[in-house]
Tab-separated table of C-alpha atoms and ligand atoms in Angstrom:
chain	number	residue	atom	x	y	z
A	1	MET	CA	0.000	0.000	0.000
A	2	ILE	CA	0.951	3.651	-0.239
A	3	LEU	CA	0.756	6.465	2.318
A	4	VAL	CA	-0.507	9.774	0.949
A	5	THR	CA	-0.361	12.974	3.004
A	6	GLY	CA	-2.699	15.899	2.318
A	7	GLY	CA	-5.107	13.652	0.438
A	8	ALA	CA	-8.218	15.635	1.413
A	9	GLY	CA	-6.942	18.734	-0.400
A	10	PHE	CA	-7.287	19.650	-4.046
A	11	ILE	CA	-4.478	17.711	-5.717
A	12	GLY	CA	-4.179	14.996	-3.062
A	13	ALA	CA	-7.882	14.111	-3.299
A	14	ASN	CA	-7.748	13.987	-7.095
A	15	PHE	CA	-4.681	11.774	-6.779
A	16	VAL	CA	-6.326	9.346	-4.335
A	17	LEU	CA	-9.503	9.131	-6.429
A	18	ASP	CA	-7.539	8.509	-9.637
A	19	TRP	CA	-5.227	6.015	-7.928
A	20	LEU	CA	-8.101	3.879	-6.652
A	21	ALA	CA	-9.910	4.156	-9.988
A	22	GLN	CA	-6.890	2.570	-11.659
A	23	SER	CA	-5.531	0.130	-9.092
A	24	ASP	CA	-6.545	-1.902	-6.088
A	25	GLU	CA	-3.461	-0.963	-4.103
A	26	PRO	CA	-4.768	0.524	-0.850
A	27	VAL	CA	-4.086	4.082	0.284
A	28	VAL	CA	-3.600	5.373	3.807
A	29	ASN	CA	-4.567	9.026	3.621
A	30	LEU	CA	-3.169	11.250	6.385
A	31	ASP	CA	-4.586	14.762	6.444
A	32	LYS	CA	-4.823	17.369	9.186
A	33	LEU	CA	-8.081	18.738	7.741
A	34	THR	CA	-7.102	22.388	7.813
A	35	TYR	CA	-9.534	24.794	6.142
A	36	ALA	CA	-8.225	23.379	2.814
A	37	GLY	CA	-8.921	19.750	3.697
A	38	ASN	CA	-12.379	18.570	2.741
A	39	ARG	CA	-13.514	15.005	3.387
A	40	GLU	CA	-16.433	15.597	1.069
A	41	ASN	CA	-13.829	15.400	-1.714
A	42	LEU	CA	-13.488	11.722	-0.810
A	43	ALA	CA	-17.197	11.003	-0.366
A	44	SER	CA	-17.247	8.477	-3.191
A	45	LEU	CA	-14.760	6.332	-1.234
A	46	GLN	CA	-16.951	5.957	1.812
A	47	GLY	CA	-17.110	2.283	2.759
A	48	ASP	CA	-14.252	1.424	0.394
A	49	ALA	CA	-11.814	-0.749	2.351
A	50	ARG	CA	-8.966	0.269	0.049
A	51	HIS	CA	-9.010	3.792	1.535
A	52	VAL	CA	-8.013	4.381	5.152
A	53	PHE	CA	-8.437	7.992	6.247
A	54	VAL	CA	-6.515	9.262	9.273
A	55	GLN	CA	-6.848	12.796	10.582
A	56	GLY	CA	-3.439	13.961	11.747
A	57	ASP	CA	-0.407	16.162	11.235
A	58	ILE	CA	2.694	15.332	9.196
A	59	GLY	CA	4.577	17.031	12.043
A	60	ASP	CA	3.403	14.372	14.531
A	61	ALA	CA	6.407	12.037	14.411
A	62	GLU	CA	4.852	9.513	16.780
A	63	LEU	CA	1.702	9.202	14.696
A	64	ILE	CA	3.726	8.833	11.496
A	65	ALA	CA	5.914	6.130	13.026
A	66	ARG	CA	2.817	4.262	14.194
A	67	LEU	CA	1.112	4.485	10.785
A	68	LEU	CA	4.244	3.304	9.005
A	69	ALA	CA	4.715	0.350	11.384
A	70	GLU	CA	1.054	-0.615	11.131
A	71	HIS	CA	0.531	-0.294	7.363
A	72	ARG	CA	4.062	-0.863	6.000
A	73	PRO	CA	3.670	1.273	2.854
A	74	ARG	CA	5.992	0.795	-0.103
A	75	ALA	CA	5.899	4.535	-0.793
A	76	VAL	CA	5.012	7.847	0.834
A	77	ILE	CA	3.680	10.680	-1.333
A	78	ASN	CA	3.780	14.041	0.378
A	79	PHE	CA	1.124	16.496	-0.774
A	80	ALA	CA	0.448	18.013	2.666
A	81	ALA	CA	1.251	21.710	2.744
A	82	GLU	CA	-0.085	25.166	3.278
A	83	SER	CA	-0.487	26.159	-0.348
A	84	HIS	CA	-1.952	29.647	-0.803
A	85	VAL	CA	0.476	32.499	-1.539
A	86	ASP	CA	-1.866	35.257	-0.299
A	87	ARG	CA	-2.369	33.480	3.030
A	88	SER	CA	1.403	33.068	3.355
A	89	ILE	CA	1.795	36.849	3.040
A	90	HIS	CA	-0.713	37.491	5.838
A	91	GLY	CA	0.411	34.662	8.124
A	92	PRO	CA	3.649	32.870	7.244
A	93	GLY	CA	3.931	30.963	10.547
A	94	GLU	CA	1.738	28.010	9.542
A	95	PHE	CA	3.699	27.698	6.308
A	96	ILE	CA	6.951	27.303	8.215
A	97	GLN	CA	5.348	24.844	10.635
A	98	THR	CA	3.816	22.517	8.056
A	99	ASN	CA	5.958	22.970	4.967
A	100	VAL	CA	9.340	23.104	6.709
A	101	VAL	CA	9.074	21.601	10.209
A	102	GLY	CA	6.334	19.156	9.197
A	103	THR	CA	8.274	17.918	6.175
A	104	PHE	CA	11.346	17.480	8.367
A	105	ARG	CA	9.455	15.401	10.925
A	106	LEU	CA	7.801	13.327	8.213
A	107	LEU	CA	11.121	12.702	6.466
A	108	ASP	CA	12.829	11.709	9.671
A	109	ALA	CA	10.078	9.313	10.704
A	110	VAL	CA	10.118	7.786	7.223
A	111	ARG	CA	13.899	7.426	7.405
A	112	GLY	CA	13.607	5.435	10.652
A	113	TYR	CA	11.021	3.124	9.074
A	114	TRP	CA	12.916	2.739	5.805
A	115	ALA	CA	16.257	2.012	7.485
A	116	ALA	CA	14.767	-1.012	9.254
A	117	LEU	CA	13.104	-2.543	6.173
A	118	PRO	CA	14.382	-5.846	4.775
A	119	ALA	CA	16.812	-5.277	1.873
A	120	SER	CA	14.392	-5.891	-1.008
A	121	GLU	CA	11.676	-3.619	0.438
A	122	LYS	CA	14.288	-1.021	1.299
A	123	GLU	CA	15.491	-0.991	-2.288
A	124	ALA	CA	11.969	-0.608	-3.693
A	125	PHE	CA	10.794	2.064	-1.233
A	126	ARG	CA	10.180	5.640	-2.456
A	127	PHE	CA	9.461	8.988	-0.797
A	128	LEU	CA	7.892	11.288	-3.395
A	129	HIS	CA	7.737	14.969	-2.500
A	130	VAL	CA	5.251	17.138	-4.389
A	131	SER	CA	6.560	20.642	-4.915
A	132	THR	CA	6.034	23.715	-7.040
A	133	ASP	CA	7.663	25.714	-9.823
A	134	GLU	CA	7.429	28.769	-7.555
A	135	VAL	CA	10.703	27.741	-5.838
A	136	TYR	CA	12.561	28.964	-8.954
A	137	GLY	CA	11.349	32.555	-8.572
A	138	SER	CA	10.104	34.840	-11.323
A	139	LEU	CA	11.001	34.963	-15.028
A	140	ALA	CA	11.319	37.964	-17.344
A	141	ALA	CA	9.207	37.840	-20.507
A	142	THR	CA	11.965	36.392	-22.718
A	143	ASP	CA	13.743	34.115	-20.196
A	144	PRO	CA	13.790	30.390	-20.959
A	145	ALA	CA	11.351	28.253	-18.942
A	146	PHE	CA	12.465	26.730	-15.617
A	147	ALA	CA	14.576	23.583	-15.984
A	148	GLU	CA	15.416	21.235	-13.106
A	149	ASN	CA	18.869	22.778	-12.663
A	150	ASN	CA	17.560	26.346	-12.347
A	151	ARG	CA	18.785	28.006	-9.182
A	152	TYR	CA	16.240	28.370	-6.388
A	153	GLU	CA	15.089	31.987	-5.936
A	154	PRO	CA	11.803	31.802	-3.979
A	155	ASN	CA	10.089	35.148	-3.437
A	156	SER	CA	7.024	34.533	-1.242
A	157	PRO	CA	6.804	32.977	2.216
A	158	TYR	CA	4.958	30.085	0.521
A	159	SER	CA	7.619	29.441	-2.117
A	160	ALA	CA	10.439	29.924	0.407
A	161	SER	CA	8.876	27.308	2.691
A	162	LYS	CA	8.429	24.890	-0.227
A	163	ALA	CA	12.026	25.530	-1.324
A	164	ALA	CA	13.207	24.719	2.199
A	165	SER	CA	11.241	21.471	2.153
A	166	ASP	CA	12.766	20.519	-1.217
A	167	HIS	CA	16.241	21.077	0.258
A	168	LEU	CA	15.433	18.849	3.227
A	169	VAL	CA	14.241	16.088	0.902
A	170	ARG	CA	17.439	16.392	-1.134
A	171	ALA	CA	19.587	16.286	2.011
A	172	TRP	CA	17.815	13.195	3.386
A	173	HIS	CA	18.777	11.455	0.164
A	174	HIS	CA	22.376	12.626	-0.022
A	175	THR	CA	23.128	12.189	3.664
A	176	TYR	CA	21.047	9.181	4.670
A	177	GLY	CA	20.373	7.514	1.335
A	178	LEU	CA	16.577	7.804	1.612
A	179	PRO	CA	15.232	6.990	-1.892
A	180	VAL	CA	13.472	10.254	-2.733
A	181	LEU	CA	11.862	11.760	-5.821
A	182	THR	CA	10.768	15.395	-6.151
A	183	THR	CA	8.304	16.873	-8.630
A	184	ASN	CA	8.035	20.628	-9.234
A	185	CYS	CA	4.766	21.427	-10.917
A	186	SER	CA	3.147	24.545	-12.342
A	187	ASN	CA	-0.312	25.899	-11.446
A	188	ASN	CA	-2.969	23.184	-11.340
A	189	TYR	CA	-6.675	23.614	-12.049
A	190	GLY	CA	-9.644	21.262	-12.201
A	191	PRO	CA	-12.340	19.670	-10.007
A	192	LEU	CA	-12.235	20.071	-6.197
A	193	HIS	CA	-10.118	23.238	-6.336
A	194	PHE	CA	-10.725	25.401	-3.258
A	195	PRO	CA	-12.218	28.739	-4.382
A	196	GLU	CA	-9.462	30.902	-2.934
A	197	LYS	CA	-7.254	30.258	-5.987
A	198	LEU	CA	-7.664	32.149	-9.250
A	199	ILE	CA	-9.714	29.820	-11.459
A	200	PRO	CA	-12.276	28.455	-8.976
A	201	LEU	CA	-12.623	31.880	-7.348
A	202	MET	CA	-13.495	33.420	-10.705
A	203	ILE	CA	-16.052	30.695	-11.459
A	204	VAL	CA	-17.865	30.897	-8.126
A	205	ASN	CA	-17.740	34.713	-7.928
A	206	ALA	CA	-19.031	35.042	-11.467
A	207	LEU	CA	-21.980	32.749	-10.737
A	208	ALA	CA	-22.699	34.607	-7.482
A	209	GLY	CA	-22.795	37.956	-9.306
A	210	LYS	CA	-19.717	39.169	-7.432
A	211	ALA	CA	-16.684	41.119	-8.656
A	212	LEU	CA	-13.849	39.188	-10.334
A	213	PRO	CA	-10.727	40.626	-8.670
A	214	VAL	CA	-7.723	40.771	-11.016
A	215	TYR	CA	-4.488	41.758	-9.269
A	216	GLY	CA	-2.458	44.626	-10.755
A	217	ASP	CA	-2.488	44.759	-14.551
A	218	GLY	CA	-3.529	41.100	-14.915
A	219	MET	CA	-0.530	40.417	-17.143
A	220	GLN	CA	1.243	38.018	-14.764
A	221	ILE	CA	1.892	34.736	-16.512
A	222	ARG	CA	1.449	31.232	-15.122
A	223	ASP	CA	1.736	27.797	-16.746
A	224	TRP	CA	-1.492	25.849	-16.189
A	225	LEU	CA	-1.809	22.075	-15.878
A	226	TYR	CA	-5.047	20.114	-15.540
A	227	VAL	CA	-4.914	18.393	-12.144
A	228	LYS	CA	-5.439	14.896	-13.525
A	229	ASP	CA	-2.377	15.340	-15.718
A	230	HIS	CA	-0.392	16.260	-12.607
A	231	CYS	CA	-1.675	13.064	-10.965
A	232	SER	CA	-0.606	10.948	-13.948
A	233	ALA	CA	2.836	12.568	-13.871
A	234	ILE	CA	3.232	11.709	-10.178
A	235	ARG	CA	2.194	8.094	-10.819
A	236	ARG	CA	4.732	7.873	-13.628
A	237	VAL	CA	7.577	9.388	-11.569
A	238	LEU	CA	6.742	7.064	-8.682
A	239	GLN	CA	6.832	4.106	-11.026
A	240	ALA	CA	9.989	4.858	-12.982
A	241	GLY	CA	11.685	8.063	-11.790
A	242	ARG	CA	15.379	7.845	-10.999
A	243	VAL	CA	16.033	8.006	-7.260
A	244	GLY	CA	17.331	11.374	-6.080
A	245	GLU	CA	16.136	13.171	-9.231
A	246	THR	CA	13.734	16.065	-9.557
A	247	TYR	CA	11.224	16.307	-12.407
A	248	ASN	CA	9.508	19.482	-13.585
A	249	VAL	CA	5.855	18.992	-14.489
A	250	GLY	CA	4.034	21.486	-16.699
A	251	GLY	CA	1.265	21.883	-19.212
A	252	TRP	CA	2.982	23.945	-21.935
A	253	ASN	CA	0.203	26.470	-21.325
A	254	GLU	CA	1.616	29.862	-20.446
A	255	LYS	CA	-1.150	32.430	-20.153
A	256	PRO	CA	-1.607	35.873	-18.593
A	257	ASN	CA	-4.143	35.958	-15.759
A	258	ILE	CA	-6.520	38.280	-17.567
A	259	GLU	CA	-6.765	35.808	-20.447
A	260	ILE	CA	-7.633	33.043	-17.972
A	261	VAL	CA	-10.370	35.166	-16.450
A	262	GLN	CA	-11.749	36.102	-19.872
A	263	THR	CA	-11.779	32.446	-20.921
A	264	VAL	CA	-13.705	31.465	-17.782
A	265	CYS	CA	-16.186	34.296	-18.439
A	266	ALA	CA	-16.673	33.259	-22.072
A	267	LEU	CA	-17.327	29.627	-21.086
A	268	LEU	CA	-19.869	30.723	-18.498
A	269	ASP	CA	-21.517	33.000	-21.079
A	270	GLU	CA	-21.931	29.915	-23.251
A	271	LEU	CA	-22.854	27.325	-20.611
A	272	ARG	CA	-24.799	29.397	-18.047
A	273	PRO	CA	-25.607	32.832	-19.528
A	274	ARG	CA	-26.472	35.621	-17.108
A	275	ALA	CA	-30.181	36.233	-16.702
A	276	ASP	CA	-29.769	39.863	-17.841
A	277	GLY	CA	-27.873	38.805	-20.978
A	278	GLN	CA	-24.775	40.782	-19.972
A	279	PRO	CA	-21.341	39.133	-20.323
A	280	TYR	CA	-19.682	37.846	-17.129
A	281	ALA	CA	-16.564	39.839	-18.137
A	282	SER	CA	-18.447	42.976	-17.045
A	283	GLN	CA	-17.826	41.753	-13.451
A	284	ILE	CA	-14.016	42.001	-13.868
A	285	SER	CA	-12.504	44.453	-11.415
A	286	TYR	CA	-8.813	45.381	-11.286
A	287	VAL	CA	-7.589	45.505	-7.672
A	288	THR	CA	-4.347	46.326	-5.850
A	289	ASP	CA	-1.517	44.002	-6.791
A	290	ARG	CA	-0.213	41.231	-4.499
A	291	PRO	CA	2.984	42.339	-2.691
A	292	GLY	CA	6.080	40.821	-4.332
A	293	HIS	CA	3.906	39.323	-7.073
A	294	ASP	CA	5.951	37.005	-9.322
A	295	ARG	CA	5.606	38.133	-12.925
A	296	ARG	CA	6.023	34.915	-14.846
A	297	TYR	CA	6.399	31.172	-14.296
A	298	ALA	CA	7.092	28.743	-17.129
A	299	ILE	CA	8.031	25.071	-16.977
A	300	ASP	CA	10.346	23.148	-19.236
A	301	ALA	CA	8.949	19.620	-18.847
A	302	ARG	CA	11.211	17.983	-21.430
A	303	LYS	CA	13.114	15.833	-18.918
A	304	LEU	CA	9.933	14.112	-17.781
A	305	GLU	CA	8.918	13.521	-21.378
A	306	ALA	CA	12.343	12.318	-22.563
A	307	GLU	CA	13.084	10.042	-19.590
A	308	LEU	CA	9.658	8.774	-18.645
A	309	GLY	CA	7.523	9.435	-21.711
A	310	TRP	CA	5.007	11.612	-19.836
A	311	LYS	CA	2.964	14.264	-21.618
A	312	PRO	CA	-0.209	16.055	-20.518
A	313	ALA	CA	-3.416	14.606	-21.979
A	314	GLU	CA	-5.416	17.845	-21.807
A	315	THR	CA	-4.908	21.110	-23.644
A	316	PHE	CA	-5.912	24.239	-21.763
A	317	GLU	CA	-9.037	24.492	-23.906
A	318	THR	CA	-10.256	20.984	-23.043
A	319	GLY	CA	-9.207	21.178	-19.379
A	320	ILE	CA	-10.790	24.534	-18.622
A	321	ARG	CA	-14.068	23.480	-20.238
A	322	LYS	CA	-14.168	20.336	-18.084
A	323	THR	CA	-13.389	22.434	-15.040
A	324	VAL	CA	-16.154	24.981	-15.606
A	325	GLN	CA	-18.575	22.125	-16.344
A	326	TRP	CA	-17.562	20.408	-13.083
A	327	TYR	CA	-18.315	23.529	-11.025
A	328	LEU	CA	-21.665	23.958	-12.768
A	329	ALA	CA	-22.534	20.314	-12.095
A	330	ASN	CA	-21.546	20.451	-8.410
A	331	PRO	CA	-23.372	23.387	-6.800
A	332	ASP	CA	-23.656	21.525	-3.471
A	333	TRP	CA	-19.890	21.138	-3.186
A	334	VAL	CA	-19.472	24.849	-3.914
A	335	ALA	CA	-22.206	25.839	-1.459
A	336	HIS	CA	-20.729	23.689	1.334
A	337	VAL	CA	-17.275	25.133	0.779
A	338	GLN	CA	-18.601	28.680	0.731
A	339	SER	CA	-20.762	28.281	3.823
A	340	GLY	CA	-18.136	26.324	5.744
A	341	ALA	CA	-20.558	23.387	5.966
A	342	TYR	CA	-17.961	21.105	4.382
A	343	ARG	CA	-16.231	21.103	7.748
A	344	ASP	CA	-19.266	19.393	9.276
A	345	TRP	CA	-19.636	16.968	6.431
A	346	VAL	CA	-18.349	13.908	8.255
A	347	SER	CA	-20.644	14.288	11.263
A	348	GLN	CA	-23.606	15.074	9.002
A	349	GLN	CA	-22.818	12.122	6.816
A	350	TYR	CA	-22.604	9.735	9.771
A	351	ALA	CA	-25.781	11.199	11.255
A	352	ASP	CA	-27.571	10.631	7.926
A	353	THR	CA	-26.244	7.084	7.743
A	354	ALA	CA	-27.395	6.328	11.271
A	355	ALA	CA	-30.844	7.735	10.669
B	1	LIG	P1	-4.463	22.273	-0.722
B	1	LIG	O1	-4.195	23.476	0.121
B	1	LIG	O2	-5.700	22.193	-1.516
B	1	LIG	O3	-4.415	20.960	0.189
B	1	LIG	C1	-3.462	20.757	1.175
B	1	LIG	C2	-3.934	19.606	2.062
B	1	LIG	O4	-2.915	19.362	3.059
B	1	LIG	C3	-5.227	19.900	2.813
B	1	LIG	O5	-6.095	18.785	2.721
B	1	LIG	C4	-4.772	20.133	4.245
B	1	LIG	O6	-5.751	19.768	5.207
B	1	LIG	C5	-3.549	19.234	4.319
B	1	LIG	N1	-2.584	19.677	5.349
B	1	LIG	C6	-2.151	20.938	5.584
B	1	LIG	N2	-1.268	20.929	6.604
B	1	LIG	C7	-1.140	19.644	7.001
B	1	LIG	C8	-0.355	18.988	8.001
B	1	LIG	N3	0.443	19.695	8.812
B	1	LIG	N4	-0.453	17.652	8.130
B	1	LIG	C9	-1.290	16.922	7.318
B	1	LIG	N5	-2.053	17.490	6.382
B	1	LIG	C10	-1.975	18.835	6.214
B	1	LIG	O7	-3.165	22.145	-1.640
B	1	LIG	P2	-3.020	21.545	-3.110
B	1	LIG	O8	-3.270	22.620	-4.088
B	1	LIG	O9	-3.768	20.279	-3.198
B	1	LIG	O10	-1.461	21.249	-3.137
B	1	LIG	C11	-0.934	19.974	-2.756
B	1	LIG	C12	0.582	20.006	-2.881
B	1	LIG	O11	0.946	20.329	-4.213
B	1	LIG	C13	1.238	21.076	-2.000
B	1	LIG	O12	2.432	20.536	-1.487
B	1	LIG	C14	1.535	22.214	-2.962
B	1	LIG	O13	2.667	22.959	-2.546
B	1	LIG	C15	1.820	21.445	-4.233
B	1	LIG	N6	1.552	22.163	-5.498
B	1	LIG	C16	0.328	22.767	-5.693
B	1	LIG	C17	0.089	23.393	-6.910
B	1	LIG	C18	-1.255	24.038	-7.197
B	1	LIG	O14	-1.413	24.672	-8.246
B	1	LIG	N7	-2.268	23.871	-6.357
B	1	LIG	C19	1.060	23.430	-7.895
B	1	LIG	C20	2.297	22.798	-7.652
B	1	LIG	C21	2.518	22.165	-6.440
B	2	LIG	P1	-3.209	31.674	-7.368
B	2	LIG	O1	-4.321	30.837	-7.898
B	2	LIG	O2	-3.307	32.221	-5.973
B	2	LIG	O3	-1.869	30.820	-7.556
B	2	LIG	P2	-0.302	31.282	-7.409
B	2	LIG	O4	-0.240	32.578	-6.718
B	2	LIG	O5	0.257	30.162	-6.600
B	2	LIG	O6	0.220	31.336	-8.816
B	2	LIG	O7	-3.008	32.896	-8.351
B	2	LIG	C1	-2.751	32.710	-9.727
B	2	LIG	C2	-2.499	34.069	-10.333
B	2	LIG	O8	-3.724	34.813	-10.292
B	2	LIG	C3	-1.476	34.899	-9.565
B	2	LIG	O9	-0.711	35.653	-10.499
B	2	LIG	C4	-2.317	35.811	-8.699
B	2	LIG	C5	-3.559	36.018	-9.558
B	2	LIG	N1	-4.819	36.246	-8.812
B	2	LIG	C6	-5.639	37.330	-9.128
B	2	LIG	O10	-5.333	38.148	-10.027
B	2	LIG	N2	-6.806	37.490	-8.433
B	2	LIG	C7	-7.173	36.653	-7.437
B	2	LIG	O11	-8.246	36.871	-6.811
B	2	LIG	C8	-6.331	35.524	-7.133
B	2	LIG	C9	-6.706	34.562	-6.042
B	2	LIG	C10	-5.162	35.370	-7.852
């Protein structure tokens, strides 16, 4: 079996759902259930013996050691993190605790478990750390895309904490021999995305008749990858990545934010036109820029393609359409997230079951 951390969040939940749709290998899912963790994301796995959910912190070394001893996973995949740049600007402390201290405690507990494994299991074991392209800093308009050997130049408390965690993972390999893999991915989008991030925020605000806040001039560029393509890349790296290597994961989809927002608006105009016939783009509102806002991210994903044959399945056009359709088809999920009711989902669900 595998141990996944942060599997109630956006990417982790998509990963767990896709994993169990494609294989019968069980998953232990450890998640602290912060505001970003939503067990409703995993509702379809209720009663499925292949999924064991444990609420807990990656920084709880005792808990990790117990879970490892009990379940004896062949791999650990670390998604757990504080992930929102704007939150990291307002309150960096949690980012240091989870992303840096938590990753350290997780790594060290995993090292203790791994070191005591019989030789063949020790050889096959992997610790896969999920990271971000933001560790490389910001690109000028004509700079080449980030390659794996780019120097680290993180600019936000979020990216600095992720960079620190990447360094710890690297050191646990070089110093202790822990068989690690690291993936650095660009901006994800797709189902189950918490509506504090650009794309889901624009969809839910547009539908609610609210303003669509675009930071600064809206010309910041991100590379966008459909979340299920990120999940397939992680599965591929886990399966065949070379130990100690890092792999950049990207969608070859560099776009300025304003174009993303306009695309979302145009899809909503087509799929759920406003009652007054006005375009959703009329709700766009330029607001004060994010402090220290990185201008451009771009990923060179050629290593992953050349070594492991991975390529994204979705184009931005197909992925964003699926995403908007998913939000339109799941108003309850959106409503629960917006009202905070998702936090009560487990107790409600059990109450309903009992009744
Ligand atoms: P998310 O914020 O949606 O989910 C994070 C999950 O981790 C939540 O379920 C939360 O409850 C859990 N968590 C937080 N602190 C924890 C702790 N101390 N112990 C256990 N669980 C904890 O984040 P996401 O967008 O799904 O990102 C997952 C990973 O992918 C993160 O490591 C992030 O840095 C990385 N990443 C994200 C993106 C993106 O575009 N979202 C891109 C590249 C890399
Ligand atoms: P976000 O989804 O927060 O991801 P990240 O900061 O990790 O790239 O933001 C994506 C881009 O969209 C980023 O350049 C900031 C911008 N943005 C807005 O313009 N308005 C918003 O309301 C949000 C949340 C983000």
